[in-house]
Amino acid sequence: MAIQAVIFDIGNVLLRWQPELYYDALIGEARRREMFAEVDLHGMNERIDAGEDFRSVVYETAEAHPRWAEHIRHWHDRWPELAAPEIPESGETLRELRGNGVPVFALSNIGEPTMALAEAAYPVLKDFDRRYVSGLMGVTKPDPRIYEMVEADCGLAPETLLFTDDRADNIAAAAARGWQTHLFEGPEGWAACLRAHGLLSEGDDT
C-alpha cells in the first residue's frame, strides 16, 4: 500500500541529541563520565518526556546532587545547546517531502516545554503537518499505545505510515503495529529509503 505520511523522530534524526558531547566540551570527558555515573540524567530526562514539569524535574535533580548542581541545571537553562546542532540534510529532506505534497509528522519522546524551546531554536521543527509529543500524550516510545494514538489521530492505516527513528526498539514497536520503518543511521540512507518509496525524486538530494 502506498505511503500516505512520513513520520520523523527528532533526536538524532533532525537534531543531534547527545548531551554527553555538550558536557565533554563544558567540563571535560573524564568529569562528564563521573557525573553521568553518579546522576541518572537520562532517567531524569525520561520523566520530562513522560510529561513531568521540565524545570522542576531538572532543578529537583540538581538539588539532590549538589556537587553537580550547576551543571545539571544546564539541562534546562541551556537546553537548545544540548540539542545542537541541527542535522541540516534531514531538515532539507523534510522540506522536500512537503514540497512534493507528502504529509510529514513528528513523533518524539520530548516534553512539551522542551519542544517549544526546540521550535524556537530550530524553525524546521515548525514545518510538520502534525506533531506527536510524548510529554503531551502521557506515554513514550516504544510503548505500543503511542503508535496506536498516532493512528487514531491521523486516521491513516498503519501500513501507510513510514517512520524513521534512530533507536531500534522504537522502530521494532512501530513495525509490530504494521508501520513501514527505517532505522535512521544517517541522512543519506534515509533519503535513499524515501527515493525507493517514490517519495523523493532522484534530483532531491540531502
Coordinates of N, CA and C in Angstrom, one line a residue:
M1 N 0.8 -1.2 0.0 CA 0.0 0.0 0.0 C 0.9 1.2 0.0
A2 N 0.5 2.3 -0.7 CA 1.3 3.5 -0.9 C 1.4 4.2 0.5
I3 N 2.5 4.9 0.7 CA 2.8 5.7 1.8 C 1.9 6.9 1.8
Q4 N 1.2 7.2 2.9 CA 0.4 8.4 2.9 C 0.9 9.5 3.9
A5 N 1.9 9.1 4.7 CA 2.5 10.1 5.6 C 3.9 9.5 6.0
V6 N 4.8 10.5 6.2 CA 6.1 10.1 6.7 C 6.3 10.7 8.1
I7 N 6.8 9.9 9.0 CA 6.9 10.3 10.4 C 8.4 10.3 10.8
F8 N 8.8 11.5 11.3 CA 10.2 11.7 11.8 C 10.3 11.6 13.3
D9 N 11.2 10.9 13.8 CA 11.7 11.2 15.2 C 12.5 12.5 15.1
I10 N 12.8 13.1 16.2 CA 13.5 14.4 16.2 C 15.0 14.2 16.7
G11 N 15.2 13.6 17.9 CA 16.5 13.5 18.4 C 17.3 12.5 17.6
N12 N 18.5 13.0 17.2 CA 19.4 12.2 16.3 C 18.9 11.9 14.9
V13 N 17.8 12.5 14.6 CA 17.3 12.5 13.2 C 17.3 13.9 12.6
L14 N 16.7 14.8 13.3 CA 16.7 16.2 12.9 C 17.6 17.1 13.7
L15 N 17.8 16.7 15.0 CA 18.7 17.4 15.9 C 19.6 16.4 16.5
R16 N 20.9 16.7 16.6 CA 21.8 15.9 17.4 C 21.4 15.9 18.8
W17 N 21.1 14.7 19.4 CA 20.8 14.6 20.8 C 21.8 13.7 21.5
Q18 N 22.9 14.3 21.9 CA 24.0 13.7 22.6 C 24.5 14.6 23.7
P19 N 23.8 14.7 24.8 CA 24.2 15.6 25.8 C 25.6 15.4 26.3
E20 N 26.1 14.1 26.2 CA 27.4 13.9 26.6 C 28.4 14.8 25.9
L21 N 28.2 15.0 24.7 CA 29.1 15.9 23.9 C 29.1 17.3 24.4
Y22 N 28.0 17.8 24.8 CA 27.9 19.1 25.4 C 28.7 19.2 26.7
Y23 N 28.5 18.2 27.5 CA 29.2 18.2 28.8 C 30.7 17.9 28.6
D24 N 31.1 17.1 27.6 CA 32.5 16.9 27.4 C 33.2 18.3 27.1
A25 N 32.5 19.1 26.3 CA 33.0 20.4 26.0 C 33.0 21.4 27.2
L26 N 32.1 21.2 28.1 CA 31.9 22.1 29.2 C 32.9 21.7 30.4
I27 N 33.0 20.4 30.7 CA 33.8 20.1 31.9 C 34.8 19.0 31.6
G28 N 34.9 18.5 30.4 CA 35.9 17.5 30.0 C 35.3 16.1 30.1
E29 N 35.8 15.2 29.3 CA 35.2 13.9 29.2 C 35.3 13.1 30.5
A30 N 36.4 13.2 31.2 CA 36.6 12.5 32.5 C 35.6 12.9 33.5
R31 N 35.4 14.2 33.7 CA 34.4 14.7 34.7 C 33.0 14.4 34.3
R32 N 32.8 14.5 33.0 CA 31.4 14.2 32.5 C 31.1 12.7 32.8
R33 N 32.0 11.8 32.5 CA 31.7 10.4 32.8 C 31.4 10.2 34.3
E34 N 32.2 10.9 35.2 CA 32.0 10.8 36.6 C 30.6 11.3 37.0
M35 N 30.2 12.4 36.4 CA 28.8 13.0 36.7 C 27.7 12.1 36.2
F36 N 27.9 11.5 35.0 CA 26.8 10.7 34.5 C 26.7 9.4 35.2
A37 N 27.9 8.9 35.8 CA 27.9 7.7 36.6 C 27.2 7.9 38.0
E38 N 27.2 9.2 38.5 CA 26.6 9.5 39.8 C 25.2 9.9 39.6
V39 N 24.8 10.5 38.5 CA 23.5 11.1 38.4 C 22.8 10.5 37.1
D40 N 21.6 9.9 37.3 CA 20.9 9.3 36.1 C 20.3 10.4 35.3
L41 N 21.0 11.1 34.5 CA 20.5 12.2 33.8 C 19.5 11.8 32.7
H42 N 19.8 10.7 32.1 CA 18.9 10.2 31.1 C 17.6 9.7 31.7
G43 N 17.7 9.1 32.9 CA 16.4 8.8 33.6 C 15.6 10.1 34.0
M44 N 16.3 11.1 34.4 CA 15.7 12.4 34.6 C 15.0 12.9 33.4
N45 N 15.6 12.8 32.2 CA 15.0 13.2 31.0 C 13.8 12.4 30.6
E46 N 13.8 11.1 30.9 CA 12.6 10.3 30.6 C 11.4 10.8 31.4
R47 N 11.6 11.3 32.6 CA 10.5 11.8 33.4 C 9.9 13.1 32.6
I48 N 10.8 13.9 32.1 CA 10.3 15.0 31.3 C 9.6 14.6 30.1
D49 N 10.1 13.6 29.4 CA 9.5 13.1 28.2 C 8.1 12.6 28.5
A50 N 7.9 12.0 29.7 CA 6.6 11.4 30.0 C 5.6 12.5 30.5
G51 N 6.0 13.7 30.6 CA 5.1 14.8 30.9 C 5.3 15.5 32.2
E52 N 6.3 15.2 33.0 CA 6.6 15.9 34.2 C 7.2 17.3 33.9
D53 N 7.0 18.2 34.8 CA 7.5 19.6 34.5 C 9.0 19.7 34.3
F54 N 9.4 20.3 33.2 CA 10.8 20.3 32.8 C 11.7 21.0 33.8
R55 N 11.4 22.2 34.2 CA 12.3 22.9 35.1 C 12.3 22.2 36.5
S56 N 11.1 21.8 37.0 CA 11.0 21.2 38.3 C 11.8 20.0 38.4
V57 N 11.8 19.1 37.4 CA 12.5 17.9 37.4 C 14.0 18.1 37.4
V58 N 14.5 19.0 36.5 CA 15.9 19.3 36.4 C 16.4 19.9 37.7
Y59 N 15.7 20.9 38.2 CA 16.2 21.6 39.4 C 16.1 20.7 40.7
E60 N 15.1 19.9 40.7 CA 15.0 18.9 41.8 C 16.2 17.9 41.8
T61 N 16.6 17.5 40.6 CA 17.7 16.6 40.5 C 19.0 17.3 40.8
A62 N 19.1 18.6 40.4 CA 20.3 19.4 40.8 C 20.4 19.5 42.3
E63 N 19.3 19.8 43.0 CA 19.3 20.0 44.4 C 19.7 18.7 45.1
A64 N 19.3 17.5 44.5 CA 19.7 16.2 45.1 C 21.1 15.9 44.9
H65 N 21.8 16.6 44.0 CA 23.2 16.3 43.7 C 24.0 17.6 43.7
P66 N 24.2 18.1 44.9 CA 24.9 19.5 45.0 C 26.2 19.6 44.3
R67 N 27.0 18.5 44.3 CA 28.3 18.5 43.7 C 28.2 18.9 42.2
W68 N 27.1 18.5 41.6 CA 27.0 18.7 40.1 C 25.8 19.7 39.8
A69 N 25.3 20.3 40.8 CA 24.1 21.1 40.7 C 24.1 22.1 39.5
E70 N 25.2 22.9 39.5 CA 25.3 23.9 38.5 C 25.3 23.3 37.1
H71 N 26.0 22.2 36.9 CA 26.0 21.6 35.5 C 24.7 20.9 35.2
I72 N 24.0 20.3 36.2 CA 22.7 19.7 35.9 C 21.7 20.7 35.5
R73 N 21.7 21.9 36.1 CA 20.8 22.9 35.7 C 20.9 23.4 34.3
H74 N 22.1 23.1 33.7 CA 22.3 23.4 32.2 C 21.3 22.7 31.4
W75 N 20.9 21.5 31.9 CA 19.9 20.6 31.1 C 18.7 21.4 30.8
H76 N 18.3 22.3 31.7 CA 17.1 23.1 31.5 C 17.5 24.5 30.9
D77 N 18.5 25.1 31.6 CA 18.8 26.5 31.2 C 19.5 26.7 29.9
R78 N 20.1 25.6 29.4 CA 20.9 25.8 28.1 C 20.5 24.6 27.2
W79 N 19.2 24.2 27.3 CA 18.8 23.0 26.6 C 19.0 23.1 25.1
P80 N 18.7 24.2 24.4 CA 19.0 24.3 22.9 C 20.4 23.9 22.6
E81 N 21.4 24.3 23.4 CA 22.8 23.9 23.2 C 23.1 22.4 23.4
L82 N 22.3 21.8 24.3 CA 22.5 20.4 24.5 C 22.0 19.6 23.3
A83 N 21.0 20.2 22.6 CA 20.4 19.5 21.4 C 21.0 20.0 20.1
A84 N 22.1 20.6 20.1 CA 22.7 21.2 18.9 C 23.8 20.2 18.4
P85 N 24.0 20.3 17.1 CA 23.4 21.2 16.1 C 22.2 20.5 15.4
E86 N 21.6 21.2 14.5 CA 20.6 20.7 13.6 C 21.3 19.8 12.6
I87 N 20.6 18.7 12.2 CA 21.2 17.9 11.1 C 20.5 18.4 9.8
P88 N 21.2 19.3 9.1 CA 20.6 20.1 8.0 C 20.1 19.3 6.9
E89 N 20.8 18.2 6.6 CA 20.3 17.3 5.4 C 18.9 16.7 5.7
S90 N 18.7 16.4 7.0 CA 17.4 15.9 7.3 C 16.3 16.9 7.2
G91 N 16.6 18.1 7.7 CA 15.7 19.2 7.5 C 15.3 19.5 6.1
E92 N 16.3 19.4 5.2 CA 16.1 19.6 3.8 C 15.2 18.5 3.2
T93 N 15.4 17.3 3.7 CA 14.6 16.2 3.2 C 13.1 16.4 3.7
L94 N 12.9 16.9 4.9 CA 11.6 17.2 5.4 C 10.9 18.2 4.5
R95 N 11.6 19.2 4.1 CA 11.0 20.3 3.3 C 10.7 19.8 1.9
E96 N 11.6 18.9 1.4 CA 11.4 18.4 0.0 C 10.2 17.5 0.0
L97 N 10.0 16.7 1.1 CA 8.8 15.9 1.1 C 7.5 16.7 1.1
R98 N 7.5 17.8 1.9 CA 6.3 18.6 1.9 C 6.1 19.3 0.6
G99 N 7.2 19.7 0.0 CA 7.1 20.3 -1.4 C 6.6 19.4 -2.4
N100 N 6.8 18.1 -2.1 CA 6.2 17.0 -3.0 C 4.8 16.6 -2.7
G101 N 4.2 17.3 -1.7 CA 2.9 17.0 -1.3 C 2.7 15.9 -0.3
V102 N 3.8 15.4 0.3 CA 3.8 14.3 1.2 C 3.5 14.8 2.7
P103 N 2.5 14.4 3.3 CA 2.3 14.8 4.7 C 3.4 14.3 5.6
V104 N 3.9 15.2 6.5 CA 5.1 14.9 7.3 C 4.7 15.1 8.8
F105 N 4.9 14.1 9.6 CA 4.5 14.2 11.0 C 5.8 14.1 11.9
A106 N 5.7 14.5 13.1 CA 6.8 14.3 14.1 C 6.2 13.3 15.2
L107 N 7.1 12.4 15.6 CA 6.7 11.6 16.7 C 8.0 11.5 17.6
S108 N 8.0 12.2 18.7 CA 9.2 12.3 19.5 C 8.9 12.1 21.0
N109 N 9.9 11.5 21.7 CA 9.9 11.5 23.1 C 10.5 12.8 23.6
I110 N 9.7 13.7 23.9 CA 10.1 15.1 24.3 C 9.1 15.7 25.1
G111 N 9.5 16.5 26.1 CA 8.5 17.3 26.9 C 7.9 18.4 26.0
E112 N 6.7 18.9 26.4 CA 6.1 20.0 25.6 C 6.9 21.3 25.8
P113 N 7.4 21.7 27.0 CA 8.2 22.9 27.0 C 9.5 22.7 26.3
T114 N 10.1 21.5 26.3 CA 11.3 21.2 25.5 C 11.0 21.4 24.0
M115 N 9.9 20.9 23.6 CA 9.6 21.1 22.2 C 9.4 22.5 21.8
A116 N 8.8 23.3 22.7 CA 8.7 24.7 22.4 C 10.1 25.4 22.3
L117 N 11.0 25.0 23.1 CA 12.4 25.6 23.0 C 13.0 25.1 21.7
A118 N 12.8 23.9 21.3 CA 13.4 23.4 20.1 C 12.8 24.1 18.9
E119 N 11.5 24.3 18.9 CA 10.9 25.0 17.7 C 11.4 26.4 17.6
A120 N 11.6 27.1 18.8 CA 12.2 28.5 18.7 C 13.6 28.5 18.2
A121 N 14.4 27.5 18.6 CA 15.8 27.5 18.2 C 16.0 26.9 16.8
Y122 N 15.1 26.0 16.3 CA 15.3 25.3 15.1 C 13.9 25.4 14.3
P123 N 13.7 26.4 13.5 CA 12.4 26.6 12.8 C 12.0 25.4 12.0
V124 N 12.9 24.6 11.5 CA 12.5 23.4 10.7 C 11.4 22.6 11.5
L125 N 11.5 22.6 12.8 CA 10.5 21.8 13.6 C 9.1 22.3 13.5
K126 N 8.9 23.5 13.0 CA 7.6 24.1 12.8 C 7.0 23.6 11.5
D127 N 7.7 22.9 10.7 CA 7.2 22.5 9.3 C 6.4 21.3 9.3
F128 N 6.2 20.6 10.4 CA 5.4 19.4 10.4 C 3.9 19.7 10.2
D129 N 3.2 18.7 9.5 CA 1.8 18.8 9.4 C 1.1 18.4 10.7
R130 N 1.7 17.5 11.4 CA 1.2 17.0 12.7 C 2.4 16.8 13.6
R131 N 2.2 17.0 14.9 CA 3.3 16.7 15.8 C 2.8 15.9 17.0
Y132 N 3.4 14.8 17.3 CA 3.0 14.0 18.4 C 4.2 14.0 19.4
V133 N 3.9 14.6 20.5 CA 4.9 14.9 21.6 C 4.5 14.1 22.8
S134 N 5.5 13.2 23.2 CA 5.2 12.3 24.3 C 4.8 13.0 25.6
G135 N 5.4 14.2 25.8 CA 5.0 14.9 27.1 C 3.6 15.3 27.1
L136 N 2.9 15.6 26.0 CA 1.5 15.9 25.9 C 0.7 14.6 25.9
M137 N 1.2 13.6 25.3 CA 0.4 12.3 25.2 C 0.4 11.5 26.4
G138 N 1.4 11.7 27.3 CA 1.5 10.9 28.5 C 2.0 9.5 28.4
V139 N 2.6 9.2 27.3 CA 3.2 7.9 27.0 C 4.4 8.1 26.1
T140 N 5.4 7.3 26.2 CA 6.6 7.4 25.4 C 6.9 6.2 24.6
K141 N 7.6 6.4 23.5 CA 8.1 5.2 22.7 C 9.0 4.4 23.6
P142 N 9.1 3.1 23.5 CA 8.4 2.3 22.5 C 7.1 1.7 23.0
D143 N 6.4 2.3 23.9 CA 5.1 1.7 24.3 C 4.1 1.7 23.1
P144 N 3.5 0.5 22.9 CA 2.6 0.4 21.7 C 1.5 1.4 21.7
R145 N 1.1 1.9 22.9 CA 0.0 2.9 22.9 C 0.3 4.1 22.2
I146 N 1.5 4.6 22.2 CA 1.8 5.9 21.5 C 1.6 5.7 20.0
Y147 N 1.9 4.6 19.4 CA 1.7 4.4 18.0 C 0.2 4.3 17.7
E148 N -0.5 3.6 18.6 CA -1.9 3.5 18.4 C -2.6 4.9 18.5
M149 N -2.1 5.7 19.4 CA -2.7 7.1 19.5 C -2.4 7.9 18.2
V150 N -1.3 7.7 17.6 CA -1.0 8.4 16.3 C -1.9 7.9 15.2
E151 N -2.1 6.6 15.1 CA -3.0 6.1 14.1 C -4.5 6.6 14.3
A152 N -4.9 6.7 15.6 CA -6.3 7.1 15.9 C -6.4 8.6 15.5
D153 N -5.4 9.4 15.8 CA -5.5 10.8 15.5 C -5.4 11.1 14.0
C154 N -4.5 10.5 13.3 CA -4.3 10.9 11.9 C -5.3 10.1 11.0
G155 N -5.9 9.0 11.5 CA -6.9 8.3 10.7 C -6.3 7.5 9.5
L156 N -5.0 7.2 9.5 CA -4.4 6.5 8.4 C -4.0 5.1 8.9
A157 N -4.1 4.2 7.9 CA -3.8 2.8 8.2 C -2.3 2.6 8.5
P158 N -2.0 1.7 9.5 CA -0.6 1.5 9.9 C 0.3 1.3 8.7
E159 N -0.1 0.5 7.7 CA 0.8 0.2 6.6 C 1.1 1.3 5.7
T160 N 0.3 2.4 5.9 CA 0.6 3.6 5.0 C 1.5 4.6 5.7
L161 N 2.0 4.3 6.8 CA 2.9 5.2 7.6 C 4.3 4.7 7.4
L162 N 5.2 5.6 7.1 CA 6.7 5.3 7.1 C 7.4 6.1 8.1
F163 N 8.0 5.4 9.1 CA 8.6 6.0 10.3 C 10.1 5.8 10.3
T164 N 10.8 6.9 10.7 CA 12.2 6.8 10.9 C 12.6 7.2 12.3
D165 N 13.5 6.4 13.0 CA 13.9 6.7 14.3 C 15.3 6.1 14.4
D166 N 16.1 6.7 15.3 CA 17.5 6.2 15.5 C 17.6 5.0 16.5
R167 N 16.5 4.7 17.2 CA 16.5 3.6 18.1 C 15.8 2.4 17.6
A168 N 16.5 1.3 17.7 CA 15.9 0.0 17.1 C 14.7 -0.4 17.9
D169 N 14.6 -0.2 19.2 CA 13.4 -0.6 19.9 C 12.2 0.2 19.5
N170 N 12.4 1.5 19.2 CA 11.2 2.3 18.8 C 10.7 1.8 17.4
I171 N 11.7 1.5 16.5 CA 11.4 1.0 15.2 C 10.6 -0.3 15.3
A172 N 11.1 -1.2 16.1 CA 10.5 -2.6 16.3 C 9.1 -2.4 16.7
A173 N 8.8 -1.5 17.7 CA 7.5 -1.4 18.2 C 6.5 -0.9 17.1
A174 N 7.0 0.1 16.3 CA 6.2 0.6 15.2 C 5.9 -0.5 14.1
A175 N 7.0 -1.3 13.8 CA 6.8 -2.4 12.8 C 5.9 -3.4 13.3
A176 N 5.8 -3.7 14.6 CA 4.9 -4.7 15.2 C 3.5 -4.3 15.0
R177 N 3.2 -3.0 14.8 CA 1.8 -2.5 14.6 C 1.6 -2.4 13.1
G178 N 2.5 -2.8 12.2 CA 2.3 -2.8 10.8 C 2.9 -1.5 10.1
W179 N 3.5 -0.6 10.8 CA 4.1 0.5 10.2 C 5.3 0.1 9.3
Q180 N 5.5 0.8 8.2 CA 6.8 0.7 7.5 C 7.8 1.6 8.2
T181 N 9.0 1.1 8.3 CA 10.0 1.7 9.1 C 11.4 1.8 8.5
H182 N 12.2 2.7 9.0 CA 13.6 2.8 8.6 C 14.4 3.2 9.8
L183 N 15.4 2.4 10.1 CA 16.3 2.7 11.2 C 17.3 3.8 10.8
F184 N 17.2 5.0 11.4 CA 18.0 6.1 10.9 C 19.4 6.0 11.4
E185 N 20.3 5.9 10.4 CA 21.8 5.8 10.7 C 22.5 7.0 10.0
G186 N 21.8 7.8 9.3 CA 22.4 9.0 8.7 C 21.4 9.5 7.6
P187 N 21.5 10.8 7.3 CA 20.5 11.4 6.3 C 20.6 10.8 4.9
E188 N 21.8 10.3 4.5 CA 21.9 9.7 3.2 C 21.0 8.4 3.0
G189 N 21.1 7.6 4.0 CA 20.3 6.3 4.0 C 18.9 6.6 4.0
W190 N 18.5 7.6 4.8 CA 17.1 8.0 4.9 C 16.5 8.5 3.6
A191 N 17.3 9.4 2.9 CA 16.9 9.9 1.6 C 16.8 8.8 0.6
A192 N 17.7 7.8 0.7 CA 17.7 6.7 -0.3 C 16.4 5.9 0.0
C193 N 16.0 5.7 1.2 CA 14.8 4.9 1.5 C 13.6 5.7 0.9
L194 N 13.5 7.0 1.1 CA 12.4 7.7 0.6 C 12.4 7.7 -0.9
R195 N 13.5 7.7 -1.6 CA 13.5 7.6 -3.0 C 13.0 6.2 -3.5
A196 N 13.4 5.2 -2.7 CA 13.0 3.9 -3.0 C 11.4 3.7 -3.0
H197 N 10.8 4.5 -2.1 CA 9.4 4.5 -1.9 C 8.7 5.5 -2.9
G198 N 9.5 6.2 -3.7 CA 9.0 7.1 -4.7 C 8.5 8.4 -4.1
L199 N 9.0 8.7 -2.9 CA 8.6 10.0 -2.2 C 9.5 11.1 -2.5
L200 N 10.7 10.8 -2.9 CA 11.7 11.8 -3.3 C 12.1 11.4 -4.7
S201 N 12.4 12.4 -5.6 CA 12.9 12.1 -6.9 C 14.4 12.0 -6.8
E202 N 15.0 11.5 -7.9 CA 16.5 11.3 -7.9 C 17.2 12.7 -7.8
G203 N 16.5 13.7 -8.2 CA 17.0 15.1 -8.1 C 17.0 15.7 -6.7
D204 N 16.2 15.1 -5.8 CA 16.1 15.6 -4.4 C 17.3 15.0 -3.6
D205 N 18.2 15.8 -3.3 CA 19.4 15.4 -2.6 C 19.4 15.9 -1.2
T206 N 20.1 15.2 -0.3 CA 20.3 15.7 1.0 C 21.7 16.4 1.0

